[in-house]
Amino acid sequence: MGQAGTGKAPYGWKGDDVPGNLGTELVRALKPRLRGWLHLAACPPAVAAGVVLICLAPTGLARLGAAIYTATSALLFGISALYHRGHWSGRGEAVLRRLDHANIYLIIAGTYTPFALLVLEGGARIAVLTVVWGGATAGVIFRVAWLRAPRWLSTLLYVALGWAAVFVLPDLARGAGSVVLTLVVLGGVLYSVGGLIYALRRPDPWPRWFGFHEVFHSLTVVAYAAQAVAVFLVTFRAA
């Protein structure tokens, strides 16, 4: 049986290899039917939990960290759901795709922020915030300017920024405890595995319903949940 009967795109074909409206229509026709639903489902509870976190944060610094974390979470899941579930023109698709990819850098920096503000001190705090927000800013500019950058390069940059502050993990363990450290590292590993799957486009279990991109989104949701628990723990310990 030929590839037309398998429900899979032709070998080596990538929707972003085809320019203009033709590429948009091909992606729309071939993308799995569950594309975007995971992030759509994750968005309301992430925002609601973030609002609760902001309201219950015991200090001004904790509220600032919670607000930044919540804002970047809302952007990540909201824009992703809008982009993947909607049907957009060529220009609209390009704008939302840029925002969707750029938001990955923002959620990395936004997740680091509560830990830097509430656990780290002095030079370590300044170094982490400078590295992650400087890296996120550069990453956003990179994705906006080079929408069709190779997947392997984009993934490498995401993972590199995500692990950029690995040198402060001992400080995090001392200041927040082993449970928080475990949750943060677990989330980082899951995000990294998801990024690898995104780059390789494998495994691609059920291409017409739940493909490699849905596996990637599943891992991001679980990773986010693990690190969200860690953010809650450090926020409420800030009193």
Short mmCIF file of C-alpha atoms in Angstrom, two decimals:
data_model
loop_
_atom_site.label_atom_id
_atom_site.label_comp_id
_atom_site.label_asym_id
_atom_site.label_seq_id
_atom_site.Cartn_x
_atom_site.Cartn_y
_atom_site.Cartn_z
CA MET A 1 0.00 0.00 0.00
CA GLY A 2 1.33 3.49 -0.84
CA GLN A 3 1.78 6.27 1.63
CA ALA A 4 -1.53 7.83 0.65
CA GLY A 5 -3.27 4.94 2.33
CA THR A 6 -1.33 5.08 5.56
CA GLY A 7 -2.48 8.46 6.82
CA LYS A 8 1.18 9.53 7.06
CA ALA A 9 2.82 12.37 5.21
CA PRO A 10 5.32 11.30 2.55
CA TYR A 11 8.70 10.35 3.97
CA GLY A 12 10.88 13.37 4.61
CA TRP A 13 8.03 15.81 3.98
CA LYS A 14 7.64 18.66 6.41
CA GLY A 15 4.78 21.12 6.38
CA ASP A 16 7.18 23.99 6.93
CA ASP A 17 9.11 22.97 3.80
CA VAL A 18 6.21 24.14 1.62
CA PRO A 19 5.87 27.91 1.30
CA GLY A 20 2.79 30.07 1.48
CA ASN A 21 -0.85 29.02 1.55
CA LEU A 22 -0.11 25.64 -0.05
CA GLY A 23 1.99 24.64 2.95
CA THR A 24 -0.70 25.88 5.34
CA GLU A 25 -3.40 23.85 3.59
CA LEU A 26 -1.27 20.70 3.54
CA VAL A 27 -0.51 20.99 7.24
CA ARG A 28 -4.19 21.55 7.97
CA ALA A 29 -5.17 18.46 5.98
CA LEU A 30 -2.53 16.14 7.43
CA LYS A 31 -2.10 17.21 11.05
CA PRO A 32 -3.53 14.85 13.70
CA ARG A 33 -7.10 15.53 14.79
CA LEU A 34 -6.04 15.90 18.43
CA ARG A 35 -3.46 18.58 17.63
CA GLY A 36 -3.69 21.38 20.19
CA TRP A 37 -6.29 19.83 22.48
CA LEU A 38 -3.81 19.03 25.25
CA HIS A 39 -2.62 22.62 25.56
CA LEU A 40 -6.19 23.87 25.23
CA ALA A 41 -7.16 21.67 28.17
CA ALA A 42 -4.10 22.73 30.17
CA CYS A 43 -4.60 26.47 29.74
CA PRO A 44 -7.58 27.14 32.08
CA PRO A 45 -6.26 25.19 35.10
CA ALA A 46 -2.78 26.68 34.63
CA VAL A 47 -4.18 30.21 34.61
CA ALA A 48 -6.59 29.54 37.49
CA ALA A 49 -3.83 28.01 39.61
CA GLY A 50 -1.60 30.96 38.78
CA VAL A 51 -4.22 33.46 39.89
CA VAL A 52 -4.62 31.58 43.17
CA LEU A 53 -0.84 31.55 43.57
CA ILE A 54 -0.64 35.31 43.06
CA CYS A 55 -3.47 35.99 45.50
CA LEU A 56 -2.07 33.75 48.22
CA ALA A 57 1.62 34.59 47.80
CA PRO A 58 2.85 35.74 51.22
CA THR A 59 5.25 38.51 50.14
CA GLY A 60 5.60 41.10 47.41
CA LEU A 61 8.58 39.30 45.91
CA ALA A 62 6.63 36.03 45.89
CA ARG A 63 3.70 37.75 44.14
CA LEU A 64 6.05 39.17 41.52
CA GLY A 65 7.51 35.73 40.79
CA ALA A 66 4.04 34.19 40.70
CA ALA A 67 2.74 36.88 38.34
CA ILE A 68 5.62 36.42 35.88
CA TYR A 69 5.25 32.65 36.02
CA THR A 70 1.49 32.84 35.47
CA ALA A 71 1.78 35.28 32.58
CA THR A 72 4.32 33.14 30.73
CA SER A 73 2.22 30.02 31.41
CA ALA A 74 -0.89 31.67 29.97
CA LEU A 75 1.05 32.73 26.88
CA LEU A 76 2.52 29.27 26.38
CA PHE A 77 -0.71 27.29 26.57
CA GLY A 78 -3.07 29.97 25.25
CA ILE A 79 -1.12 30.82 22.10
CA SER A 80 -0.29 27.16 21.46
CA ALA A 81 -3.97 26.18 21.67
CA LEU A 82 -5.00 29.11 19.48
CA TYR A 83 -2.36 28.30 16.88
CA HIS A 84 -2.86 24.55 16.74
CA ARG A 85 -6.66 24.45 16.97
CA GLY A 86 -7.45 27.35 14.65
CA HIS A 87 -7.51 27.57 10.88
CA TRP A 88 -5.40 30.49 9.77
CA SER A 89 -4.40 32.24 6.59
CA GLY A 90 -0.78 32.08 5.52
CA ARG A 91 0.08 35.36 7.24
CA GLY A 92 -1.93 34.60 10.37
CA GLU A 93 -0.38 31.16 10.60
CA ALA A 94 3.12 32.63 10.36
CA VAL A 95 2.45 35.20 13.10
CA LEU A 96 0.99 32.63 15.50
CA ARG A 97 3.74 30.15 14.77
CA ARG A 98 6.35 32.76 15.64
CA LEU A 99 4.56 33.54 18.89
CA ASP A 100 4.08 29.86 19.71
CA HIS A 101 7.77 29.07 19.31
CA ALA A 102 8.94 32.27 21.02
CA ASN A 103 6.80 31.50 24.08
CA ILE A 104 8.91 28.43 24.82
CA TYR A 105 11.80 30.73 25.69
CA LEU A 106 9.51 32.86 27.85
CA ILE A 107 8.15 29.93 29.87
CA ILE A 108 11.71 28.76 30.55
CA ALA A 109 12.65 32.17 31.94
CA GLY A 110 9.28 32.54 33.66
CA THR A 111 9.72 29.22 35.45
CA TYR A 112 13.21 30.09 36.61
CA THR A 113 12.07 33.44 38.01
CA PRO A 114 10.26 32.35 41.21
CA PHE A 115 13.16 30.10 42.18
CA ALA A 116 15.71 32.84 41.54
CA LEU A 117 13.73 35.43 43.50
CA LEU A 118 12.76 33.25 46.45
CA VAL A 119 15.56 30.70 46.84
CA LEU A 120 18.73 32.24 45.47
CA GLU A 121 20.53 35.24 46.89
CA GLY A 122 23.09 37.84 45.86
CA GLY A 123 25.26 37.07 42.86
CA ALA A 124 23.59 33.73 42.12
CA ARG A 125 20.17 35.39 41.84
CA ILE A 126 21.47 38.12 39.55
CA ALA A 127 23.42 35.65 37.41
CA VAL A 128 20.46 33.31 36.88
CA LEU A 129 17.99 36.09 36.06
CA THR A 130 20.47 37.71 33.69
CA VAL A 131 21.26 34.46 31.89
CA VAL A 132 17.72 33.17 31.51
CA TRP A 133 16.04 36.46 30.59
CA GLY A 134 18.93 37.49 28.35
CA GLY A 135 18.77 34.09 26.69
CA ALA A 136 14.98 34.25 26.40
CA THR A 137 15.14 37.68 24.78
CA ALA A 138 17.74 36.46 22.29
CA GLY A 139 15.66 33.34 21.65
CA VAL A 140 12.50 35.31 20.96
CA ILE A 141 14.35 37.53 18.48
CA PHE A 142 15.86 34.44 16.86
CA ARG A 143 12.49 32.71 16.39
CA VAL A 144 10.74 35.84 15.14
CA ALA A 145 13.54 36.57 12.67
CA TRP A 146 14.12 32.97 11.49
CA LEU A 147 10.80 31.18 11.50
CA ARG A 148 12.03 28.25 9.42
CA ALA A 149 15.18 27.52 11.40
CA PRO A 150 16.04 23.79 11.45
CA ARG A 151 14.22 21.84 14.13
CA TRP A 152 17.44 20.45 15.55
CA LEU A 153 18.83 23.97 16.04
CA SER A 154 15.66 25.29 17.69
CA THR A 155 15.47 22.28 19.97
CA LEU A 156 19.14 22.58 20.92
CA LEU A 157 18.65 26.23 21.90
CA TYR A 158 15.51 25.46 23.95
CA VAL A 159 17.26 22.69 25.85
CA ALA A 160 20.42 24.74 26.35
CA LEU A 161 18.46 27.62 27.90
CA GLY A 162 16.42 25.19 29.99
CA TRP A 163 19.57 23.76 31.57
CA ALA A 164 21.56 27.02 31.57
CA ALA A 165 21.33 27.45 35.34
CA VAL A 166 22.19 23.86 36.23
CA PHE A 167 25.14 25.24 38.21
CA VAL A 168 22.75 26.56 40.91
CA LEU A 169 21.04 23.21 41.53
CA PRO A 170 23.04 22.69 44.76
CA ASP A 171 21.83 26.11 45.97
CA LEU A 172 18.28 25.15 45.06
CA ALA A 173 18.60 21.91 47.02
CA ARG A 174 19.90 23.73 50.09
CA GLY A 175 17.35 26.51 49.92
CA ALA A 176 14.22 24.65 48.85
CA GLY A 177 14.81 20.99 49.72
CA SER A 178 15.10 17.71 47.90
CA VAL A 179 11.43 17.49 46.90
CA VAL A 180 11.55 20.79 45.02
CA LEU A 181 14.87 19.86 43.43
CA THR A 182 13.49 16.49 42.30
CA LEU A 183 10.40 18.10 40.75
CA VAL A 184 12.47 20.71 38.93
CA VAL A 185 14.91 18.15 37.53
CA LEU A 186 12.09 15.76 36.60
CA GLY A 187 10.36 18.54 34.69
CA GLY A 188 13.61 19.45 32.96
CA VAL A 189 14.21 15.87 31.87
CA LEU A 190 10.66 15.52 30.53
CA TYR A 191 10.91 18.80 28.64
CA SER A 192 14.22 17.65 27.15
CA VAL A 193 12.82 14.28 26.07
CA GLY A 194 9.85 16.07 24.54
CA GLY A 195 12.20 18.37 22.66
CA LEU A 196 14.11 15.38 21.30
CA ILE A 197 10.86 13.82 20.08
CA TYR A 198 9.89 17.12 18.46
CA ALA A 199 13.25 17.31 16.68
CA LEU A 200 13.25 13.67 15.50
CA ARG A 201 9.50 13.47 14.75
CA ARG A 202 9.56 10.06 16.41
CA PRO A 203 7.76 8.20 17.85
CA ASP A 204 4.75 9.04 15.70
CA PRO A 205 2.21 6.50 17.02
CA TRP A 206 -1.13 7.38 15.36
CA PRO A 207 -0.48 10.07 12.74
CA ARG A 208 -4.14 10.82 12.00
CA TRP A 209 -5.04 11.27 15.66
CA PHE A 210 -2.09 11.37 18.05
CA GLY A 211 1.26 11.88 16.39
CA PHE A 212 4.76 12.85 17.49
CA HIS A 213 3.66 16.42 18.19
CA GLU A 214 0.99 15.18 20.60
CA VAL A 215 3.59 13.03 22.37
CA PHE A 216 5.71 16.18 22.66
CA HIS A 217 2.77 18.19 24.03
CA SER A 218 1.93 15.41 26.51
CA LEU A 219 5.43 15.53 27.93
CA THR A 220 5.37 19.32 28.16
CA VAL A 221 2.12 19.22 30.15
CA VAL A 222 3.49 16.65 32.61
CA ALA A 223 6.79 18.54 32.88
CA TYR A 224 4.92 21.78 33.48
CA ALA A 225 2.79 20.17 36.19
CA ALA A 226 5.85 18.85 38.02
CA GLN A 227 7.57 22.21 38.02
CA ALA A 228 4.33 24.03 38.89
CA VAL A 229 4.13 22.03 42.11
CA ALA A 230 7.72 23.09 42.85
CA VAL A 231 6.82 26.74 42.19
CA PHE A 232 3.89 26.48 44.61
CA LEU A 233 6.10 24.95 47.28
CA VAL A 234 8.79 27.64 47.12
CA THR A 235 6.18 30.40 46.95
CA PHE A 236 4.38 29.34 50.10
CA ARG A 237 7.67 28.80 51.92
CA ALA A 238 8.54 32.45 51.31
CA ALA A 239 6.55 33.68 54.31
#
